[in-house]
Amino acid sequence: MMQTCRFCGEIVTQNFVDLGMSPLSNSFIKPENLYAAETFLPLHAFVCSHCYLVQLEEFETPDHIFQDYVYFSSFSQSWLKHAQQYVDMMMSDYPISSTCHVVEIASNDGYLLQYFKEKKVPVLGIEPARNVARVAIDKGIPTISEFFGKNLALKLTEQGKQADLLLGNNVLAHVPDINDFVAGMKILLKSNGIITMEFPHLLRLIEDVQFDTIYHEHFSYLSLTTVNKLFFAHGLQVFDVENINTHGGSLRIYVKHLEDSAKQINQRVQNLLDEEEQAGLNQIETYNDFSNRVKQVKRNLIELLIELKNEGKTIVGYGAPAKGNTLFNYCGIRADFVDYTVDRSPYKQGLFLPGTHIPIHSPEMIQETKPEYILILPWNLKEEIMGQTSFIREWGGKWIIPIPEALIIE
C-alpha cells in the first residue's frame, strides 16, 4: 500500500490498477544469466485523492534502474524526427539562438541536443545513465552523468551555467522525488528563460487503456491538472501546452518563472484544464473503473492468441520496449505464444525479455522465419513498424495491435 503522495504528502490508499508482480521493465537478461533468479516487484498504481497524482510506490532506486540502461533514443527514426522538429520550432518561434544556453535533463545519447549543436547553440546534457552518457560525449555533446535535483542545479548555477531553455522529454515521470526535481528547475532557469517538458498524458492512458505504459521506471502518471499545481507550488507557471502524438498521446508544456510577466498565458492551458475536468480527472470515481477495463483488454488479447495458436499459427513480436514487458508479464505471454521478438537496437539483440525469457533478435530474423503474425509491442509506432515490415505481405503475414484492443491488421 502506498504511504504518502510524492507531490502533496497526503496519505494515498486509492487503487488505480494492480498489474501483479513484474521485473524491472528494462532489466533484460544476458544468456549466461538465463537460469538465474530474477527479482519481481509489485506493479501497483495508486491515485492520490487530494491532488490526483497517479503513482507507484518506490521499490527500486533510480541508481539501480539507470546504472546500465539499454534505451538509446537514436534508434528510433520517428523520435529523431520529432527532436529535430522541436529544435527548429524553438529557434523559429522563440528567442533561442547561438547566444543562448540550452540544457536538457535526461539527454540520453544526445539525440536532441545534436540538432542545437549543429546550429551553433551552446548545449549541456544531464544524463544519469553513464553508459548512455558516454555515447553522447563521443558525439561531442558536453554531458554530466548525474541525477538532476536542487543540489546539481545549485552547483551549475554557481558555475554560471543557468539555462535560457531547460528541457526534459519523458523524464518527469521517472523521478521519485518530484518536488526536488521541479525545485531544481526553478533554480537552474534564467529569470526570462523557458522550460519545456514532454510526458505521456494520463487522460490518453485512461481513455485508451494504455496500462502497458505503467512500469517501475515510471514513478508518476501525469495530467495537466496535477502538473499545473506541481509547478505552481515551486514558483513556476505553465504558460502554454500542446497535445503531441508521441507515446500514444503526450503533452508538451511551456513553463516560466511566476515572476516573469513578459510571457502571456495561452488560452490553450485553460482549455485543456477544462477538458480534463469534463473527463472527470478531478473526480476519484473516474479512476475506479480503469482496473476492470484493463482486465478485459488482457482477456481479449489472450483469447486472440490462444485462437491463433490453436490454428497452428506462428506469432513473433516487434520491438523490445518497456511497455512490451509490462504487457507480456501481466498477461502471462511467454515463448509458448510468441516465438521471439526483434529490435533495431544492437544493445538489446541477443538478450532475453525479463520475466518471460523471450529471445530478442535483429529484424532480419523476420525475413528468415516468415511468421504469420507480428505482434507490435510499441503500438504507438505501428505505422512506422508496418512500413518497415511491409514485406510480410509477400507470404500473407499480418500484424496484431494489442492496445487499446487486440486487433488483427491485414
CSV table of C-alpha atoms in Angstrom, one decimal:
chain,number,residue,atom,x,y,z
A,1,MET,CA,0.0,0.0,0.0
A,2,MET,CA,1.2,3.5,-0.9
A,3,GLN,CA,2.3,5.6,2.1
A,4,THR,CA,2.2,9.3,1.2
A,5,CYS,CA,1.8,11.2,-2.1
A,6,ARG,CA,5.1,12.1,-3.6
A,7,PHE,CA,3.8,15.5,-4.5
A,8,CYS,CA,1.3,16.7,-1.8
A,9,GLY,CA,2.3,14.4,1.1
A,10,GLU,CA,-1.3,13.2,1.7
A,11,ILE,CA,-1.9,9.6,2.6
A,12,VAL,CA,-2.6,7.5,-0.5
A,13,THR,CA,-4.8,4.4,-0.4
A,14,GLN,CA,-6.9,4.6,-3.6
A,15,ASN,CA,-6.3,1.8,-6.1
A,16,PHE,CA,-5.8,2.7,-9.8
A,17,VAL,CA,-4.6,-0.7,-11.2
A,18,ASP,CA,-2.8,-3.7,-9.8
A,19,LEU,CA,-0.7,-5.4,-12.5
A,20,GLY,CA,0.7,-8.1,-10.2
A,21,MET,CA,4.4,-8.9,-9.7
A,22,SER,CA,6.8,-7.9,-12.5
A,23,PRO,CA,10.5,-7.5,-13.0
A,24,LEU,CA,12.0,-4.1,-13.9
A,25,SER,CA,10.9,-3.5,-17.5
A,26,ASN,CA,14.4,-2.7,-18.8
A,27,SER,CA,16.2,-5.5,-16.8
A,28,PHE,CA,17.0,-7.5,-20.0
A,29,ILE,CA,18.7,-10.9,-19.4
A,30,LYS,CA,22.1,-11.9,-20.7
A,31,PRO,CA,22.3,-15.5,-22.0
A,32,GLU,CA,24.6,-16.6,-19.2
A,33,ASN,CA,22.0,-15.4,-16.6
A,34,LEU,CA,19.0,-17.1,-18.2
A,35,TYR,CA,18.6,-19.6,-15.4
A,36,ALA,CA,19.5,-17.2,-12.5
A,37,ALA,CA,16.9,-16.0,-10.1
A,38,GLU,CA,15.0,-12.8,-11.1
A,39,THR,CA,13.6,-10.1,-8.8
A,40,PHE,CA,9.9,-9.5,-9.2
A,41,LEU,CA,8.3,-6.4,-7.6
A,42,PRO,CA,4.7,-5.2,-7.1
A,43,LEU,CA,3.5,-3.2,-10.0
A,44,HIS,CA,0.5,-1.5,-8.4
A,45,ALA,CA,-0.5,2.1,-9.2
A,46,PHE,CA,-2.5,4.2,-6.8
A,47,VAL,CA,-4.1,7.6,-7.2
A,48,CYS,CA,-3.9,10.4,-4.6
A,49,SER,CA,-7.5,11.5,-3.8
A,50,HIS,CA,-6.2,15.0,-2.9
A,51,CYS,CA,-4.1,16.1,-5.9
A,52,TYR,CA,-4.9,13.2,-8.3
A,53,LEU,CA,-1.3,12.2,-9.0
A,54,VAL,CA,-1.3,8.6,-10.2
A,55,GLN,CA,1.9,7.0,-8.8
A,56,LEU,CA,3.8,3.8,-8.0
A,57,GLU,CA,5.5,3.1,-4.7
A,58,GLU,CA,9.3,3.4,-5.0
A,59,PHE,CA,10.6,-0.2,-4.8
A,60,GLU,CA,13.8,0.4,-6.7
A,61,THR,CA,16.1,3.4,-6.6
A,62,PRO,CA,16.9,5.3,-9.8
A,63,ASP,CA,20.5,4.5,-9.1
A,64,HIS,CA,19.7,0.8,-9.7
A,65,ILE,CA,17.3,1.3,-12.5
A,66,PHE,CA,19.6,3.5,-14.6
A,67,GLN,CA,23.0,2.1,-13.8
A,68,ASP,CA,23.3,0.2,-17.1
A,69,TYR,CA,20.4,1.5,-19.2
A,70,VAL,CA,19.5,-0.1,-22.6
A,71,TYR,CA,17.3,2.6,-24.0
A,72,PHE,CA,19.1,4.7,-26.6
A,73,SER,CA,16.8,7.3,-28.2
A,74,SER,CA,18.7,7.5,-31.5
A,75,PHE,CA,17.5,4.1,-32.6
A,76,SER,CA,14.0,5.4,-33.3
A,77,GLN,CA,13.8,7.4,-36.5
A,78,SER,CA,10.5,8.9,-35.6
A,79,TRP,CA,11.9,10.1,-32.3
A,80,LEU,CA,14.9,11.7,-34.1
A,81,LYS,CA,12.5,13.5,-36.5
A,82,HIS,CA,10.4,14.6,-33.5
A,83,ALA,CA,13.5,16.1,-31.8
A,84,GLN,CA,14.7,17.9,-35.0
A,85,GLN,CA,11.2,19.4,-35.5
A,86,TYR,CA,11.3,20.6,-31.9
A,87,VAL,CA,14.7,22.3,-32.3
A,88,ASP,CA,13.6,24.0,-35.5
A,89,MET,CA,10.4,25.2,-33.8
A,90,MET,CA,12.1,26.6,-30.7
A,91,MET,CA,14.6,28.5,-32.8
A,92,SER,CA,11.9,30.0,-35.1
A,93,ASP,CA,9.1,30.7,-32.6
A,94,TYR,CA,11.1,31.6,-29.5
A,95,PRO,CA,14.2,33.7,-29.0
A,96,ILE,CA,16.5,30.7,-28.8
A,97,SER,CA,19.7,31.4,-30.7
A,98,SER,CA,23.5,30.8,-30.6
A,99,THR,CA,23.8,33.3,-27.7
A,100,CYS,CA,21.6,31.1,-25.5
A,101,HIS,CA,22.4,28.2,-23.3
A,102,VAL,CA,20.3,25.0,-23.7
A,103,VAL,CA,20.3,22.4,-21.0
A,104,GLU,CA,18.5,19.1,-21.4
A,105,ILE,CA,17.7,16.8,-18.4
A,106,ALA,CA,17.7,13.1,-19.3
A,107,SER,CA,19.5,13.9,-22.6
A,108,ASN,CA,20.1,10.3,-23.3
A,109,ASP,CA,22.6,9.7,-26.2
A,110,GLY,CA,22.4,13.3,-27.5
A,111,TYR,CA,19.5,12.5,-29.8
A,112,LEU,CA,18.1,16.1,-29.5
A,113,LEU,CA,21.0,18.3,-28.4
A,114,GLN,CA,22.9,17.3,-31.5
A,115,TYR,CA,20.5,19.4,-33.6
A,116,PHE,CA,21.0,22.5,-31.4
A,117,LYS,CA,24.8,21.9,-31.6
A,118,GLU,CA,24.5,21.8,-35.4
A,119,LYS,CA,23.0,25.3,-35.2
A,120,LYS,CA,26.0,26.5,-33.0
A,121,VAL,CA,23.8,26.8,-29.9
A,122,PRO,CA,25.8,26.0,-26.7
A,123,VAL,CA,24.4,22.9,-25.0
A,124,LEU,CA,24.7,20.8,-21.9
A,125,GLY,CA,23.2,17.4,-21.3
A,126,ILE,CA,22.4,15.8,-18.0
A,127,GLU,CA,22.1,12.0,-18.2
A,128,PRO,CA,22.5,9.8,-15.2
A,129,ALA,CA,22.9,6.5,-17.1
A,130,ARG,CA,26.7,6.5,-17.6
A,131,ASN,CA,26.8,4.1,-20.5
A,132,VAL,CA,24.3,6.2,-22.4
A,133,ALA,CA,26.0,9.5,-21.5
A,134,ARG,CA,29.3,8.1,-22.9
A,135,VAL,CA,27.7,7.8,-26.3
A,136,ALA,CA,26.6,11.5,-26.2
A,137,ILE,CA,30.1,12.6,-25.1
A,138,ASP,CA,31.6,10.6,-28.0
A,139,LYS,CA,29.3,12.7,-30.3
A,140,GLY,CA,30.9,15.9,-28.9
A,141,ILE,CA,27.9,16.8,-26.7
A,142,PRO,CA,29.0,18.0,-23.2
A,143,THR,CA,27.2,15.7,-20.7
A,144,ILE,CA,27.1,15.4,-17.0
A,145,SER,CA,26.3,12.0,-15.7
A,146,GLU,CA,24.4,12.8,-12.5
A,147,PHE,CA,20.8,12.8,-11.3
A,148,PHE,CA,19.1,16.2,-11.5
A,149,GLY,CA,17.7,18.0,-8.5
A,150,LYS,CA,18.3,21.0,-6.3
A,151,ASN,CA,21.9,20.1,-5.5
A,152,LEU,CA,23.0,19.8,-9.1
A,153,ALA,CA,21.0,22.9,-10.1
A,154,LEU,CA,22.8,25.0,-7.4
A,155,LYS,CA,26.2,23.7,-8.5
A,156,LEU,CA,25.6,24.5,-12.1
A,157,THR,CA,24.2,27.9,-11.2
A,158,GLU,CA,27.3,28.7,-9.2
A,159,GLN,CA,29.4,27.7,-12.3
A,160,GLY,CA,27.4,30.2,-14.5
A,161,LYS,CA,25.5,27.5,-16.4
A,162,GLN,CA,21.9,28.6,-15.9
A,163,ALA,CA,19.6,27.8,-18.9
A,164,ASP,CA,17.8,30.0,-21.3
A,165,LEU,CA,16.0,26.9,-22.4
A,166,LEU,CA,15.7,24.0,-20.0
A,167,LEU,CA,14.0,20.9,-21.4
A,168,GLY,CA,13.2,17.4,-20.4
A,169,ASN,CA,11.4,14.8,-22.5
A,170,ASN,CA,9.8,11.8,-20.7
A,171,VAL,CA,11.8,12.4,-17.6
A,172,LEU,CA,9.2,13.9,-15.2
A,173,ALA,CA,7.5,10.6,-14.8
A,174,HIS,CA,10.9,8.9,-14.0
A,175,VAL,CA,11.6,10.9,-10.9
A,176,PRO,CA,10.7,9.6,-7.4
A,177,ASP,CA,11.4,13.0,-5.6
A,178,ILE,CA,9.4,15.1,-8.0
A,179,ASN,CA,9.4,18.1,-5.7
A,180,ASP,CA,13.2,18.2,-5.5
A,181,PHE,CA,13.3,17.9,-9.3
A,182,VAL,CA,11.0,20.8,-10.0
A,183,ALA,CA,12.7,22.9,-7.3
A,184,GLY,CA,15.9,22.3,-9.2
A,185,MET,CA,14.4,23.6,-12.4
A,186,LYS,CA,13.3,26.8,-10.7
A,187,ILE,CA,17.0,27.3,-9.6
A,188,LEU,CA,18.6,26.5,-13.0
A,189,LEU,CA,16.3,28.6,-15.2
A,190,LYS,CA,17.3,32.1,-16.0
A,191,SER,CA,14.9,34.8,-15.0
A,192,ASN,CA,13.5,35.2,-18.5
A,193,GLY,CA,14.1,31.5,-19.5
A,194,ILE,CA,11.7,28.8,-20.8
A,195,ILE,CA,11.2,25.3,-19.6
A,196,THR,CA,9.6,22.7,-21.9
A,197,MET,CA,8.6,19.2,-20.7
A,198,GLU,CA,7.0,16.4,-22.5
A,199,PHE,CA,5.3,13.5,-20.8
A,200,PRO,CA,2.6,10.9,-21.6
A,201,HIS,CA,-0.8,12.3,-20.9
A,202,LEU,CA,-2.8,10.5,-18.2
A,203,LEU,CA,-6.1,11.3,-20.0
A,204,ARG,CA,-4.9,9.3,-23.0
A,205,LEU,CA,-3.7,6.4,-20.8
A,206,ILE,CA,-7.1,6.1,-19.2
A,207,GLU,CA,-9.2,6.6,-22.4
A,208,ASP,CA,-7.1,4.1,-24.5
A,209,VAL,CA,-6.4,1.7,-21.6
A,210,GLN,CA,-2.7,2.1,-22.0
A,211,PHE,CA,-1.8,0.1,-18.9
A,212,ASP,CA,1.4,-1.2,-20.5
A,213,THR,CA,2.9,2.2,-20.1
A,214,ILE,CA,2.9,1.6,-16.3
A,215,TYR,CA,6.3,0.2,-15.2
A,216,HIS,CA,8.6,0.6,-12.3
A,217,GLU,CA,10.8,3.2,-14.0
A,218,HIS,CA,7.7,5.4,-14.3
A,219,PHE,CA,7.0,6.6,-10.8
A,220,SER,CA,4.3,9.1,-11.8
A,221,TYR,CA,1.5,9.4,-14.4
A,222,LEU,CA,0.6,12.9,-15.2
A,223,SER,CA,-2.3,15.2,-16.1
A,224,LEU,CA,-2.1,18.9,-16.7
A,225,THR,CA,-4.3,19.4,-13.7
A,226,THR,CA,-1.7,17.9,-11.4
A,227,VAL,CA,1.4,19.2,-13.2
A,228,ASN,CA,0.0,22.7,-13.1
A,229,LYS,CA,-0.3,22.5,-9.3
A,230,LEU,CA,3.2,21.0,-9.0
A,231,PHE,CA,5.0,23.7,-10.9
A,232,PHE,CA,3.0,26.5,-9.2
A,233,ALA,CA,4.0,25.1,-5.8
A,234,HIS,CA,7.6,25.8,-6.8
A,235,GLY,CA,7.2,29.3,-8.2
A,236,LEU,CA,6.8,28.3,-11.8
A,237,GLN,CA,3.8,28.7,-14.1
A,238,VAL,CA,2.6,26.7,-17.2
A,239,PHE,CA,2.0,29.4,-19.9
A,240,ASP,CA,1.3,27.1,-22.9
A,241,VAL,CA,0.5,23.5,-23.7
A,242,GLU,CA,0.3,21.3,-26.8
A,243,ASN,CA,-1.1,17.9,-27.4
A,244,ILE,CA,1.6,15.8,-29.3
A,245,ASN,CA,1.2,12.3,-30.6
A,246,THR,CA,4.3,10.7,-29.2
A,247,HIS,CA,4.0,7.7,-26.8
A,248,GLY,CA,0.3,7.2,-27.6
A,249,GLY,CA,-0.6,10.8,-26.7
A,250,SER,CA,1.6,13.2,-24.7
A,251,LEU,CA,1.6,16.8,-23.6
A,252,ARG,CA,4.3,19.4,-24.1
A,253,ILE,CA,4.1,22.1,-21.5
A,254,TYR,CA,5.9,25.5,-21.7
A,255,VAL,CA,6.8,26.9,-18.2
A,256,LYS,CA,8.1,30.3,-17.0
A,257,HIS,CA,9.0,31.8,-13.7
A,258,LEU,CA,5.9,33.0,-11.8
A,259,GLU,CA,7.7,36.4,-11.6
A,260,ASP,CA,8.2,36.6,-15.5
A,261,SER,CA,5.3,38.9,-16.6
A,262,ALA,CA,6.6,39.2,-20.2
A,263,LYS,CA,5.1,35.8,-21.2
A,264,GLN,CA,1.3,35.7,-21.6
A,265,ILE,CA,-0.8,32.6,-20.6
A,266,ASN,CA,-2.1,31.0,-23.7
A,267,GLN,CA,-5.8,30.1,-23.7
A,268,ARG,CA,-4.9,26.5,-24.5
A,269,VAL,CA,-3.9,26.0,-20.9
A,270,GLN,CA,-7.3,26.7,-19.5
A,271,ASN,CA,-9.0,24.8,-22.4
A,272,LEU,CA,-7.1,21.6,-21.6
A,273,LEU,CA,-7.7,22.0,-17.8
A,274,ASP,CA,-11.4,22.3,-18.7
A,275,GLU,CA,-11.2,19.2,-20.9
A,276,GLU,CA,-9.6,17.2,-18.1
A,277,GLU,CA,-12.3,18.4,-15.7
A,278,GLN,CA,-15.0,17.3,-18.1
A,279,ALA,CA,-13.3,13.9,-18.5
A,280,GLY,CA,-13.5,13.6,-14.7
A,281,LEU,CA,-9.8,13.7,-13.9
A,282,ASN,CA,-10.5,15.6,-10.6
A,283,GLN,CA,-13.1,13.0,-9.5
A,284,ILE,CA,-11.9,9.9,-7.8
A,285,GLU,CA,-14.7,7.8,-9.4
A,286,THR,CA,-13.1,8.2,-12.8
A,287,TYR,CA,-10.1,6.2,-11.6
A,288,ASN,CA,-12.2,3.4,-10.1
A,289,ASP,CA,-13.2,1.8,-13.4
A,290,PHE,CA,-9.8,1.6,-15.0
A,291,SER,CA,-8.8,-1.7,-13.4
A,292,ASN,CA,-11.8,-3.6,-14.8
A,293,ARG,CA,-11.1,-2.2,-18.3
A,294,VAL,CA,-7.5,-3.4,-18.1
A,295,LYS,CA,-8.6,-6.9,-17.2
A,296,GLN,CA,-10.9,-7.0,-20.2
A,297,VAL,CA,-8.1,-6.0,-22.6
A,298,LYS,CA,-6.0,-8.7,-21.1
A,299,ARG,CA,-8.7,-11.4,-21.6
A,300,ASN,CA,-9.3,-10.3,-25.2
A,301,LEU,CA,-5.6,-10.4,-26.2
A,302,ILE,CA,-5.1,-13.8,-24.6
A,303,GLU,CA,-8.2,-15.2,-26.3
A,304,LEU,CA,-7.0,-14.0,-29.7
A,305,LEU,CA,-3.5,-15.5,-29.2
A,306,ILE,CA,-5.0,-18.8,-28.0
A,307,GLU,CA,-7.2,-19.0,-31.0
A,308,LEU,CA,-4.3,-18.3,-33.4
A,309,LYS,CA,-2.0,-20.9,-31.7
A,310,ASN,CA,-4.8,-23.5,-31.8
A,311,GLU,CA,-4.9,-22.9,-35.5
A,312,GLY,CA,-1.1,-23.6,-35.6
A,313,LYS,CA,-0.1,-20.0,-36.5
A,314,THR,CA,3.3,-18.6,-35.8
A,315,ILE,CA,3.5,-15.3,-33.9
A,316,VAL,CA,6.5,-13.1,-33.2
A,317,GLY,CA,7.0,-9.7,-31.6
A,318,TYR,CA,8.3,-6.5,-33.0
A,319,GLY,CA,10.2,-4.3,-30.5
A,320,ALA,CA,11.5,-4.8,-27.0
A,321,PRO,CA,10.2,-1.7,-25.3
A,322,ALA,CA,9.5,-1.4,-21.6
A,323,LYS,CA,5.7,-1.3,-22.3
A,324,GLY,CA,6.0,-4.7,-24.0
A,325,ASN,CA,7.5,-6.3,-20.9
A,326,THR,CA,4.6,-4.9,-18.8
A,327,LEU,CA,2.1,-6.4,-21.3
A,328,PHE,CA,3.8,-9.8,-21.5
A,329,ASN,CA,4.3,-10.2,-17.8
A,330,TYR,CA,0.8,-9.1,-16.8
A,331,CYS,CA,-0.8,-11.2,-19.4
A,332,GLY,CA,1.4,-14.2,-18.9
A,333,ILE,CA,2.5,-14.3,-22.5
A,334,ARG,CA,5.7,-16.3,-22.9
A,335,ALA,CA,7.5,-18.2,-25.7
A,336,ASP,CA,4.6,-20.7,-25.9
A,337,PHE,CA,2.7,-17.8,-27.6
A,338,VAL,CA,5.4,-15.6,-29.1
A,339,ASP,CA,8.5,-17.4,-30.6
A,340,TYR,CA,10.8,-14.4,-30.3
A,341,THR,CA,10.8,-10.6,-30.7
A,342,VAL,CA,13.1,-8.3,-32.7
A,343,ASP,CA,14.6,-4.9,-32.0
A,344,ARG,CA,16.7,-2.5,-34.1
A,345,SER,CA,18.9,-1.7,-31.1
A,346,PRO,CA,22.1,-3.8,-31.1
A,347,TYR,CA,22.2,-3.2,-27.3
A,348,LYS,CA,19.1,-5.4,-26.9
A,349,GLN,CA,19.8,-8.1,-29.6
A,350,GLY,CA,21.0,-11.4,-28.2
A,351,LEU,CA,19.3,-10.7,-24.8
A,352,PHE,CA,16.1,-12.1,-23.4
A,353,LEU,CA,13.0,-10.2,-22.1
A,354,PRO,CA,12.8,-10.0,-18.3
A,355,GLY,CA,10.3,-12.4,-16.7
A,356,THR,CA,9.1,-14.1,-19.9
A,357,HIS,CA,12.6,-15.0,-21.3
A,358,ILE,CA,11.5,-14.4,-24.9
A,359,PRO,CA,14.7,-14.1,-27.1
A,360,ILE,CA,15.4,-10.8,-28.9
A,361,HIS,CA,16.8,-10.9,-32.4
A,362,SER,CA,17.6,-8.4,-35.1
A,363,PRO,CA,14.7,-7.5,-37.5
A,364,GLU,CA,16.3,-9.7,-40.3
A,365,MET,CA,15.0,-12.8,-38.4
A,366,ILE,CA,11.5,-12.0,-39.7
A,367,GLN,CA,12.6,-12.4,-43.3
A,368,GLU,CA,14.3,-15.7,-42.4
A,369,THR,CA,11.4,-17.3,-40.5
A,370,LYS,CA,8.4,-15.7,-42.2
A,371,PRO,CA,6.0,-15.7,-39.3
A,372,GLU,CA,2.3,-15.4,-40.0
A,373,TYR,CA,1.7,-12.7,-37.4
A,374,ILE,CA,3.8,-9.9,-35.9
A,375,LEU,CA,2.6,-8.6,-32.5
A,376,ILE,CA,3.6,-4.9,-32.5
A,377,LEU,CA,4.7,-4.0,-28.9
A,378,PRO,CA,5.5,-0.3,-29.4
A,379,TRP,CA,1.9,0.1,-30.7
A,380,ASN,CA,2.4,3.9,-30.7
A,381,LEU,CA,4.8,3.4,-33.6
A,382,LYS,CA,2.6,1.0,-35.5
A,383,GLU,CA,2.5,2.9,-38.8
A,384,GLU,CA,6.3,3.2,-38.8
A,385,ILE,CA,6.8,-0.5,-38.0
A,386,MET,CA,4.2,-1.7,-40.5
A,387,GLY,CA,6.1,0.3,-43.1
A,388,GLN,CA,9.4,-1.3,-42.1
A,389,THR,CA,7.9,-4.8,-42.2
A,390,SER,CA,5.5,-4.3,-45.2
A,391,PHE,CA,7.4,-7.2,-46.9
A,392,ILE,CA,5.4,-9.7,-44.7
A,393,ARG,CA,2.6,-9.3,-47.2
A,394,GLU,CA,4.6,-11.4,-49.6
A,395,TRP,CA,3.7,-14.5,-47.6
A,396,GLY,CA,0.4,-13.3,-46.3
A,397,GLY,CA,1.7,-12.1,-43.0
A,398,LYS,CA,-0.5,-9.9,-40.7
A,399,TRP,CA,0.0,-7.6,-37.7
A,400,ILE,CA,-1.5,-7.6,-34.3
A,401,ILE,CA,-2.0,-4.4,-32.3
A,402,PRO,CA,-2.6,-5.1,-28.6
A,403,ILE,CA,-3.7,-1.7,-27.2
A,404,PRO,CA,-6.4,-0.3,-26.8
A,405,GLU,CA,-7.9,-3.6,-28.0
A,406,ALA,CA,-6.5,-6.6,-29.7
A,407,LEU,CA,-6.8,-6.1,-33.4
A,408,ILE,CA,-5.5,-8.0,-36.5
A,409,ILE,CA,-4.4,-5.7,-39.3
A,410,GLU,CA,-4.1,-7.4,-42.7
